mmCIF file of C-alpha atoms and ligand atoms in Angstrom:
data_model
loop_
_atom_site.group_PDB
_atom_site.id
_atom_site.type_symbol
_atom_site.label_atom_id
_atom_site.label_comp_id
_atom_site.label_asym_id
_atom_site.label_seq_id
_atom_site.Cartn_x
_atom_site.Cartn_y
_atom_site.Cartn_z
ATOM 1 C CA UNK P 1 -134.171 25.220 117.668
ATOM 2 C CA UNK P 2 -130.208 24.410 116.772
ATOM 3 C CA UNK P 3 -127.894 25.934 119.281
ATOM 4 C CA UNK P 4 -124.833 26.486 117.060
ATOM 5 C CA UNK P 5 -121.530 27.468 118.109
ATOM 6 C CA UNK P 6 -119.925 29.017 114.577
ATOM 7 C CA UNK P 7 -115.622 29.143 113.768
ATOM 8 C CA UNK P 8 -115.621 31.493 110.975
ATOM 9 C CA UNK P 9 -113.197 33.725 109.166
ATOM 10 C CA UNK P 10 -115.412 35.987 107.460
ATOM 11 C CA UNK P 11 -114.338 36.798 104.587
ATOM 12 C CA UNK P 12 -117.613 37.071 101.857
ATOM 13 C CA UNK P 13 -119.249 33.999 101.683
ATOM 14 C CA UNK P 14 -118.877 33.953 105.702
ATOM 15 C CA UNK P 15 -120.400 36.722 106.047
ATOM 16 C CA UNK P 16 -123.322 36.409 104.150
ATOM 17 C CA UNK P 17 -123.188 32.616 106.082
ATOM 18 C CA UNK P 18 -123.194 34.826 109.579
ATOM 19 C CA UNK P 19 -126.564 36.601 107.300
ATOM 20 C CA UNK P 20 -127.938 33.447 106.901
ATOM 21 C CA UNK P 21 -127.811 32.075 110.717
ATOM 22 C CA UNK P 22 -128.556 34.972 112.189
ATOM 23 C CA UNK P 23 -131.622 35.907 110.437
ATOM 24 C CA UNK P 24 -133.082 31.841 110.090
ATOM 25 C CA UNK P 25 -135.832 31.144 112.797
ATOM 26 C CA UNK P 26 -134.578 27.745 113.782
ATOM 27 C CA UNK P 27 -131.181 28.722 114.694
ATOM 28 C CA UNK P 28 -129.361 30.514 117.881
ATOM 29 C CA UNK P 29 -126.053 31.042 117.939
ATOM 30 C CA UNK P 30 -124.397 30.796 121.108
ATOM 31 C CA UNK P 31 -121.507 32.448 119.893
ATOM 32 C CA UNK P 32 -119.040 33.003 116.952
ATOM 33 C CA UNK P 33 -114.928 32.563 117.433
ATOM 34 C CA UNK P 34 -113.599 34.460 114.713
ATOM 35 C CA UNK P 35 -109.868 33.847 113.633
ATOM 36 C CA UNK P 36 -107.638 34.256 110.498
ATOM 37 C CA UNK P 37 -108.072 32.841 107.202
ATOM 38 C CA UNK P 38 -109.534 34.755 104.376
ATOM 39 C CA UNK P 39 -108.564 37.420 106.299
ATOM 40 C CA UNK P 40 -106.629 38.268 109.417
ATOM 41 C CA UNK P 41 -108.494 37.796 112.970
ATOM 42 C CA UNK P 42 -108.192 41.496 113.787
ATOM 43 C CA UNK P 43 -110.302 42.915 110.616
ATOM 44 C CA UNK P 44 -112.487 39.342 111.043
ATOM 45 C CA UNK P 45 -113.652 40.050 114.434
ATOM 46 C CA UNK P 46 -114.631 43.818 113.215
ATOM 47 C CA UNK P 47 -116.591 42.470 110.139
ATOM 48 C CA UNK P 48 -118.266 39.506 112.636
ATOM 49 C CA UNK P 49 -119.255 43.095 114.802
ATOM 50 C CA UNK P 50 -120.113 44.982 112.191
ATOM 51 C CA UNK P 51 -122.908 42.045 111.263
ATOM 52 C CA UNK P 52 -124.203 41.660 114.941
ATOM 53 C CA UNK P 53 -124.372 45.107 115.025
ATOM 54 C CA UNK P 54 -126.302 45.531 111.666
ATOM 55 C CA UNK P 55 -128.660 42.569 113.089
ATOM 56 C CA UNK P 56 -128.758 44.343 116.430
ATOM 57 C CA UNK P 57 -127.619 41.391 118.253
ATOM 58 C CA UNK P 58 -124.493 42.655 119.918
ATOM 59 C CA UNK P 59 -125.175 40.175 122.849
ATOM 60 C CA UNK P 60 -124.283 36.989 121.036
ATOM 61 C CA UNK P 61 -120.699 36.061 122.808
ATOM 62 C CA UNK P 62 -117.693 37.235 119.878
ATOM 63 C CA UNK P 63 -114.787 34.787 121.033
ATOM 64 C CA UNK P 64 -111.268 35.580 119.785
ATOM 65 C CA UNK P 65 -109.674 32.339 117.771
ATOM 66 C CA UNK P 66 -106.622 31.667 115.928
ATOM 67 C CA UNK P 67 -103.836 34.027 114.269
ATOM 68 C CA UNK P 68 -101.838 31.706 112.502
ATOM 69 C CA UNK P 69 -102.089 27.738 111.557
ATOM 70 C CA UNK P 70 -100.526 24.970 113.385
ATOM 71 C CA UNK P 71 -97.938 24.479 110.515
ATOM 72 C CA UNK P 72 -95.811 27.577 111.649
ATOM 73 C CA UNK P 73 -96.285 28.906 108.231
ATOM 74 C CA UNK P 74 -97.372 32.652 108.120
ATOM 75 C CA UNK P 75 -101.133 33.110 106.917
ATOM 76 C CA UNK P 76 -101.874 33.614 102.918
ATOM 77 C CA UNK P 77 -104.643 35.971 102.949
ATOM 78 C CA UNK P 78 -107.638 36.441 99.660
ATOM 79 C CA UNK P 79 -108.436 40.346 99.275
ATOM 80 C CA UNK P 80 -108.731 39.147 95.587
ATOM 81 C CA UNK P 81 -111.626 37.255 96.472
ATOM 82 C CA UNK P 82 -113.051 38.359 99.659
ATOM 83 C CA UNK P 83 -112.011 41.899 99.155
ATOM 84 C CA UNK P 84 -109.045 44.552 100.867
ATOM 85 C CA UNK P 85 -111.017 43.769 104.643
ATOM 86 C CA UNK P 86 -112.878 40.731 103.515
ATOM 87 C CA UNK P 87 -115.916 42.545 103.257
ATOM 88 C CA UNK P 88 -115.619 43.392 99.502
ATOM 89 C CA UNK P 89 -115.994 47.350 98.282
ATOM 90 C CA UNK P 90 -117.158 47.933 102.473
ATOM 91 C CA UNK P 91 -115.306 48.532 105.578
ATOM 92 C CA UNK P 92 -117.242 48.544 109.218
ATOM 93 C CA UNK P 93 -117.744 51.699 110.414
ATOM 94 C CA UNK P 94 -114.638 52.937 112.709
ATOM 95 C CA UNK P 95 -116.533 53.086 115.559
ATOM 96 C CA UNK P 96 -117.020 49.351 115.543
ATOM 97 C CA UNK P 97 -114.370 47.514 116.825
ATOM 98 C CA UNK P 98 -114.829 44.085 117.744
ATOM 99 C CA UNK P 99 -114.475 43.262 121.414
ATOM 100 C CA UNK P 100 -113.292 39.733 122.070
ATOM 101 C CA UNK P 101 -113.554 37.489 124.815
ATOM 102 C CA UNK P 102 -111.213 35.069 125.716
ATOM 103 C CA UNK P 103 -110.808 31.752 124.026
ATOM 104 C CA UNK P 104 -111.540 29.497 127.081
ATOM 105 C CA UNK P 105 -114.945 31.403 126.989
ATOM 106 C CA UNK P 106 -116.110 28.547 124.384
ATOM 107 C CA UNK P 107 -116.308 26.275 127.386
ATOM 108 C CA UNK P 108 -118.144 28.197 129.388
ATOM 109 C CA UNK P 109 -120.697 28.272 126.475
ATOM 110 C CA UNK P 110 -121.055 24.728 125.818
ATOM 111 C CA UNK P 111 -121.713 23.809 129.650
ATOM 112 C CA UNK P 112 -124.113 25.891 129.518
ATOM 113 C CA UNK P 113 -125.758 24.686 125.878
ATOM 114 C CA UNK P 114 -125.331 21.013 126.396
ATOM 115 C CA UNK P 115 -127.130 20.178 123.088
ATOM 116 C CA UNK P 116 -124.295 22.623 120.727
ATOM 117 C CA UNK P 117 -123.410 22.092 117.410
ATOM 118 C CA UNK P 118 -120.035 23.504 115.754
ATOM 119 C CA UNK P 119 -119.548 24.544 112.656
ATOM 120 C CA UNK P 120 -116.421 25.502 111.517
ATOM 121 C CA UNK P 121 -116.375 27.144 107.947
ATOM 122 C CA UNK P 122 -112.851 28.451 108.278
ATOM 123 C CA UNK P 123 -109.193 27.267 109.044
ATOM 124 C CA UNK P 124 -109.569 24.546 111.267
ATOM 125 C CA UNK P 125 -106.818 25.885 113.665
ATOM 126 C CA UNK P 126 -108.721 27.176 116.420
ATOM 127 C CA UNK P 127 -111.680 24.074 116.872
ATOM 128 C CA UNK P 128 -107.728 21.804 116.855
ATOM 129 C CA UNK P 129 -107.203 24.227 119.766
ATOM 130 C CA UNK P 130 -110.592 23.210 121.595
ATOM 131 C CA UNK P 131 -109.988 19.970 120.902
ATOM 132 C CA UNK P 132 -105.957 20.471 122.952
ATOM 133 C CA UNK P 133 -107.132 22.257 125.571
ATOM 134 C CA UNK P 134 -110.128 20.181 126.725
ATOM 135 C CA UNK P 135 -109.326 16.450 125.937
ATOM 136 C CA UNK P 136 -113.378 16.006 126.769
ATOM 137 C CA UNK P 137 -114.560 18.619 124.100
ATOM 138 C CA UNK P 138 -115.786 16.524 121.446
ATOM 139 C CA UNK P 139 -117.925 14.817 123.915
ATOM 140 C CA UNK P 140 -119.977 18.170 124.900
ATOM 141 C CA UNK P 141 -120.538 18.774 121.409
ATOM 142 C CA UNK P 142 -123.696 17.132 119.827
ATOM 143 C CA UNK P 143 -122.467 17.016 115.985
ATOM 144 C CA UNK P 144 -119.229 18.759 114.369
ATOM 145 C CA UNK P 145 -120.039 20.329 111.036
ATOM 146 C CA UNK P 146 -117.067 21.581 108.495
ATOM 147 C CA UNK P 147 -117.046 23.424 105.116
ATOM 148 C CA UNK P 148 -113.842 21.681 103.703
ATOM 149 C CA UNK P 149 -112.345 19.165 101.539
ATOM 150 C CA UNK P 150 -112.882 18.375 97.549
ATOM 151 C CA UNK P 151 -112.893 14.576 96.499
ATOM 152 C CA UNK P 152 -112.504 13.396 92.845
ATOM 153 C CA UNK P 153 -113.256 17.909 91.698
ATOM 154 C CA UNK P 154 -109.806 20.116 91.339
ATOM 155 C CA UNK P 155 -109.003 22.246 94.363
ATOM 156 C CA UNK P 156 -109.718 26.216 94.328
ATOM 157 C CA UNK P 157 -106.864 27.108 96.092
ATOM 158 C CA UNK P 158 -104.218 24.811 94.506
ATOM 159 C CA UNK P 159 -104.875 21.797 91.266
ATOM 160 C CA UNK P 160 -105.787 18.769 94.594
ATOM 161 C CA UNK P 161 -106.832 21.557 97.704
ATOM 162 C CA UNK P 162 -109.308 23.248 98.857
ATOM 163 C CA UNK P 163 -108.868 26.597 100.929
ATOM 164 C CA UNK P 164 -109.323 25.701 104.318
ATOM 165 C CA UNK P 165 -107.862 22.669 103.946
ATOM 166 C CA UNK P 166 -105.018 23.699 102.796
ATOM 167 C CA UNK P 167 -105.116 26.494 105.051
ATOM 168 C CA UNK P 168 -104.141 24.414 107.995
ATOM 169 C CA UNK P 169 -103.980 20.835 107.240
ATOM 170 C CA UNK P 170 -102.552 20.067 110.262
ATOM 171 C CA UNK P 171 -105.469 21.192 112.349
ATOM 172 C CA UNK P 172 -107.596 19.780 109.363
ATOM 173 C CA UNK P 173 -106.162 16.193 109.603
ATOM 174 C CA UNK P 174 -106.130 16.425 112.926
ATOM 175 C CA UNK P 175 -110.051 16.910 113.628
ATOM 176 C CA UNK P 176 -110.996 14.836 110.899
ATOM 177 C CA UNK P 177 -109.076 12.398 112.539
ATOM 178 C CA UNK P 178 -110.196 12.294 115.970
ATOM 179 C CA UNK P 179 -114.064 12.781 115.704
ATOM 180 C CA UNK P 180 -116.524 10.651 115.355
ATOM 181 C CA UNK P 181 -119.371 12.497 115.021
ATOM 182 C CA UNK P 182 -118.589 14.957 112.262
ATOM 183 C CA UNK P 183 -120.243 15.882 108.655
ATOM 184 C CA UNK P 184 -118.339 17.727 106.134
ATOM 185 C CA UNK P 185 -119.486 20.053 102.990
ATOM 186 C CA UNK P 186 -116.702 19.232 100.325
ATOM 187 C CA UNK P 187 -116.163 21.694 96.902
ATOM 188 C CA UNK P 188 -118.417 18.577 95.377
ATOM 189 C CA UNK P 189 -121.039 19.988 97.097
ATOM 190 C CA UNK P 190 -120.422 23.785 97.701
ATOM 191 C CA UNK P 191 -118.915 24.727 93.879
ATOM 192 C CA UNK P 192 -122.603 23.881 92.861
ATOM 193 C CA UNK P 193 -124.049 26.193 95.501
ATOM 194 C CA UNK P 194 -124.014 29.296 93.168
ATOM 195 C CA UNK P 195 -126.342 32.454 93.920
ATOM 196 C CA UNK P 196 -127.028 34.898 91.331
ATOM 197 C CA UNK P 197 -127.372 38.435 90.986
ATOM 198 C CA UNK P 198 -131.154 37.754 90.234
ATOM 199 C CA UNK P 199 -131.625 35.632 93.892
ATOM 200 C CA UNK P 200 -129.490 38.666 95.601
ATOM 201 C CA UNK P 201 -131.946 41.591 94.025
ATOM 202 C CA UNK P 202 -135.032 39.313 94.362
ATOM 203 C CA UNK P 203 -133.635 39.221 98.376
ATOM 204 C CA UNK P 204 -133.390 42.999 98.557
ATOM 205 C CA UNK P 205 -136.551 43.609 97.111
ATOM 206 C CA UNK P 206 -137.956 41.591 99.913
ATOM 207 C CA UNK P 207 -136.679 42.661 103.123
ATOM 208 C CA UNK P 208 -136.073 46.090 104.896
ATOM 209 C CA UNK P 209 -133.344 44.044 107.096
ATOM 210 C CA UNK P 210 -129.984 45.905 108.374
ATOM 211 C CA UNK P 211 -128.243 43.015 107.124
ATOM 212 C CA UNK P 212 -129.265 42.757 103.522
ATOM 213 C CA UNK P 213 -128.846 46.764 103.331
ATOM 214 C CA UNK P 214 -125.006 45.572 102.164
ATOM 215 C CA UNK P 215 -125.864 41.983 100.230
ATOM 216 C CA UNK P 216 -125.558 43.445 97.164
ATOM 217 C CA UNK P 217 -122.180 45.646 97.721
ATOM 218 C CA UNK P 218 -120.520 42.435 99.310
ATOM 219 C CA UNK P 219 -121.940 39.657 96.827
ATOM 220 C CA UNK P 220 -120.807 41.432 93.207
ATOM 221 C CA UNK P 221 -117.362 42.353 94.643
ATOM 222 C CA UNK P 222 -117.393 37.862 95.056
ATOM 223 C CA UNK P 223 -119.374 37.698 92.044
ATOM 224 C CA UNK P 224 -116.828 39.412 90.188
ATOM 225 C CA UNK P 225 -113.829 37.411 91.382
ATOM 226 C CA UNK P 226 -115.430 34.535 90.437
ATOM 227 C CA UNK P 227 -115.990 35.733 86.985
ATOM 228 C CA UNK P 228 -112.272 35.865 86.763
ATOM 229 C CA UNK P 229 -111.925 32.561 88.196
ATOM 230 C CA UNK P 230 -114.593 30.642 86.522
ATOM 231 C CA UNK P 231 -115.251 32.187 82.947
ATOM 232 C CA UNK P 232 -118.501 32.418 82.078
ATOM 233 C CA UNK P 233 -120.160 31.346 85.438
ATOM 234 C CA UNK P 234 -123.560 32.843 86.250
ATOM 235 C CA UNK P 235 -123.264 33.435 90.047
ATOM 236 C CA UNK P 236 -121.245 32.533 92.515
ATOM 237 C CA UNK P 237 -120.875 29.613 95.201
ATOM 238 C CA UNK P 238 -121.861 30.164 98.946
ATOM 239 C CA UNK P 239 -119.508 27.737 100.128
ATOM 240 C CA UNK P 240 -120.245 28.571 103.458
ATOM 241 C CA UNK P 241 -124.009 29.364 103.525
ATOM 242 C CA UNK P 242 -124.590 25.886 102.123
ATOM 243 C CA UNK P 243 -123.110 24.743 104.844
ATOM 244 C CA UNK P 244 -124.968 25.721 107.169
ATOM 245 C CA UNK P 245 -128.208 24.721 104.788
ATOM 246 C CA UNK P 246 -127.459 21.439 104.553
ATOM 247 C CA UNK P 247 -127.349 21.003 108.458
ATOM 248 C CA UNK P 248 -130.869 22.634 108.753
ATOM 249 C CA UNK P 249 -131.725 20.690 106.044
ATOM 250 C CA UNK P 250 -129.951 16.903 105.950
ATOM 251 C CA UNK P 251 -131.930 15.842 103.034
ATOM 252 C CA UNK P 252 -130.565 18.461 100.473
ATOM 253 C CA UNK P 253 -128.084 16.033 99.704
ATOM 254 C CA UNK P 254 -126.580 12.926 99.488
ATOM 255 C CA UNK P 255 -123.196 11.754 102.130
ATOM 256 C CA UNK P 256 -121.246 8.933 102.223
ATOM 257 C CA UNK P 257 -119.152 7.885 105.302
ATOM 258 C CA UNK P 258 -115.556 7.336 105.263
ATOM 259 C CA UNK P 259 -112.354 8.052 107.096
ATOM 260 C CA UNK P 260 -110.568 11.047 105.752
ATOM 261 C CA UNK P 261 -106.732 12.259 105.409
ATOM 262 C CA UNK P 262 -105.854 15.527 105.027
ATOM 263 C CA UNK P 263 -102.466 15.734 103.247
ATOM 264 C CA UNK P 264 -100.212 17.906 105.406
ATOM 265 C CA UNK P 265 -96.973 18.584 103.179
ATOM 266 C CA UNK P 266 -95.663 19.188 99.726
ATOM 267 C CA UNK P 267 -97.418 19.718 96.652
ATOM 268 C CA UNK P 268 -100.247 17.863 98.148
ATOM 269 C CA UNK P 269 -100.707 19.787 100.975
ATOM 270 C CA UNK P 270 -104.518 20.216 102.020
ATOM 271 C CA UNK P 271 -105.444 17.753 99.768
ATOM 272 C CA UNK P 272 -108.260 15.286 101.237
ATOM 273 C CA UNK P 273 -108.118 11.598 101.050
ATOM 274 C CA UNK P 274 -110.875 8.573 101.310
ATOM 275 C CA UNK P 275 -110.934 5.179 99.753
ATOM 276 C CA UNK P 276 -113.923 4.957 98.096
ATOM 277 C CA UNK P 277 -113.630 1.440 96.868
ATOM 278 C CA UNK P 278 -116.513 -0.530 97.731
ATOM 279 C CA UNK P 279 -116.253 -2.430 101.286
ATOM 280 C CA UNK P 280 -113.706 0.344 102.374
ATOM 281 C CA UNK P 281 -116.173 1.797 104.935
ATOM 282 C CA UNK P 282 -116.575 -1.703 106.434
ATOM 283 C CA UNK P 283 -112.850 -2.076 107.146
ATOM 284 C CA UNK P 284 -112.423 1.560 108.596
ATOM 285 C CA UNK P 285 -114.737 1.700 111.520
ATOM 286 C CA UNK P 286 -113.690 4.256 113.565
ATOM 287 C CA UNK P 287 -113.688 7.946 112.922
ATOM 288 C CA UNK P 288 -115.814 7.986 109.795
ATOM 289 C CA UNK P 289 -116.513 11.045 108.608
ATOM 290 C CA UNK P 290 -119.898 12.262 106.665
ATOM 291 C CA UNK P 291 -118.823 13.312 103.333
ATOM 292 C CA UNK P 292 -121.754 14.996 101.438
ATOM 293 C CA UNK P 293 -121.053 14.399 97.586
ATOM 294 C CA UNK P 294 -124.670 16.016 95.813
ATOM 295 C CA UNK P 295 -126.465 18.788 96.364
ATOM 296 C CA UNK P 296 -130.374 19.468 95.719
ATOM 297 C CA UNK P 297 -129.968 22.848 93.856
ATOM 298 C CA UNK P 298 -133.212 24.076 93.556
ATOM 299 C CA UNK P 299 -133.933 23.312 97.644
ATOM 300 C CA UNK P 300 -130.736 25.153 98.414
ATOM 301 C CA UNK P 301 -131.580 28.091 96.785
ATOM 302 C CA UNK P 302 -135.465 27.938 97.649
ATOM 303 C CA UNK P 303 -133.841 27.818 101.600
ATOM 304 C CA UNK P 304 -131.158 30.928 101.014
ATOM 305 C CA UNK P 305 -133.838 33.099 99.496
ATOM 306 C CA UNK P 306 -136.980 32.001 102.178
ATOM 307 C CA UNK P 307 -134.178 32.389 105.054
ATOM 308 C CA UNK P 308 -132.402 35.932 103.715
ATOM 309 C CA UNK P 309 -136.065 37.221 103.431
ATOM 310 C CA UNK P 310 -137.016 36.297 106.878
ATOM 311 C CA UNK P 311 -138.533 39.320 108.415
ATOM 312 C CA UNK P 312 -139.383 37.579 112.207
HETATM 313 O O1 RIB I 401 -112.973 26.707 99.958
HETATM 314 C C1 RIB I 401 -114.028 27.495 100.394
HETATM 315 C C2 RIB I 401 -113.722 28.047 101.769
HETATM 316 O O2 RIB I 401 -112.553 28.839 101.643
HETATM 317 C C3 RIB I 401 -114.800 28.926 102.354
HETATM 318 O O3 RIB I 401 -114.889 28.719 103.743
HETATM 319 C C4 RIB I 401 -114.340 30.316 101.987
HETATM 320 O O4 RIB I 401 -114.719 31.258 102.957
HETATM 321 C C5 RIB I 401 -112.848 30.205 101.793
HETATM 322 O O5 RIB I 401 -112.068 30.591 102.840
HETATM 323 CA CA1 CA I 402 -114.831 30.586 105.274
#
């Protein structure tokens, strides 16, 4: 069992991500800081409520996380993509509102689940924040996963970034600078991670769960964005599910290790940098990150379907 502690923004694909933990056997979640990003943190927190409630696991800690990014620049929100409250054609129920508990709460959790794993699949302004606030964080924390980054592929949210990356690269460039022990999920690997309308009915057909009641609303309202984005694709890419794959499952892929920059400024801005010339990851040591390049397809989407359909 993987106690994970998950920094999310949901937003679609973080939802269905939320879907994905919360239903898989071999992971409990210890709790889930939800903060802006596709989104705003308010209507976040409601969606991340609206799940637990769906899953009927309202005790799971809900942890309030960051409004804005560390570059003082106001938040750039997605309804396009992730829909008017992130949740695509649905909105939670009005009688669910999200109650959060306070920030410093996430250090109350990890003392008490010395063996935690984060994964951040959002801006990376509020695990920064952890990182401020206790200078002996990273050392509770057994591995740091992160759904960010795109090396040698275009961006999605400009021609050289990727979204949360370019979201905050501050807080970006400043994690992926100071830990050690930390794998990332790059647009290399996640662009390929596309789910079809055929997995998502095949899902429903299977399960009676709460959760998958709304797949379908919440996946074509993505699915159709990404039609407009990428003509002619058949599905569209779980960005953050396969995140969360690839740690239950290491060997879905293949990672290299190297330090990483996050551009912070200009036309660059979110924009992640490693020198992949060979020898480069003998000369930089220290704070190497995991970099997963390739993705096993076919396992990933064996794993989404075998996980949504997970009865107990
Ligand atoms: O670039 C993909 C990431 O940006 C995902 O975390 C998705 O939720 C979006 O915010
Ligand atoms: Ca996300």
């Amino acid at each position: 069992m993987k106690n994970i502690l998950l920094f999310t923004d949901p937003g679609i694909d973080d939802s269905i991500a939320i879907m994905y933990a919360l239903l898989h056997p071999e992971i409990n979640i210890v709790g889930i800081v939800s903060g802006y990003g596709n989104i705003d943190k308010e209507q976040a927190t409601n969606n991340v409520a609206y799940l637990l409630d769906l899953a009927n696991q309202t005790s799971i800690p809900l942890i309030g996380g960051a409004t804005r990014s560390c570059t003082g620049k106001y938040p750039i929100y997605y309804p396009e993509i992730h829909g008017k409250d992130g949740l695509g054609p649905l909105q939670p129920p009005d009688t669910i509102k999200g109650k959060l508990l306070n920030f410093s709460e996430i250090f109350k959790i990890i003392e008490n689940h010395p063996d935690t794993i984060v994964v951040d699949v959002g801006r990376n302004t509020s695990l920064a924040t952890a990182l401020i606030l206790d200078e002996n964080f990273e050392k509770k924390i057994k591995e740091f996963y992160i759904m960010g980054g795109a090396y040698f592929v275009p961006g999605n949210v400009t021609k050289l970034a990727e979204a949360n990356f370019h979201g905050d690269p501050v807080a970006s460039n400043f994690v992926l600078g100071y830990l050690e022990n930390v794998t990332t999920i790059p647009l290399n690997v996640t662009n390929n991670a596309v789910i079809t309308t055929e997995h998502i009915q095949m899902i429903k057909k299977q399960s009676n769960n709460p959760l998958i009641s709304i797949l379908d609303d919440v996946f074509d309202f993505y699915f159709k964005a990404y039609q407009e984005l990428v003509p002619g694709i058949n599905g569209a890419p779980l960005h953050d599910v396969v995140t969360l794959s690839i740690l239950m499952n290491p060997d879905f892929g293949n990672f290299i290790k190297r330090k990483v920059k996050v551009q912070t400024c200009g036309e660059e801005k979110g924009q992640s940098l490693a020198d992949f010339r060979v020898g480069s990851e003998q000369k930089e040591k220290n704070q190497q990150t995991k970099i997963y390049l390739t993705l096993d397809y076919q396992a990933f989407v064996n794993d989404f379907i075998k996980i949504m359909t997970n009865e107990g």
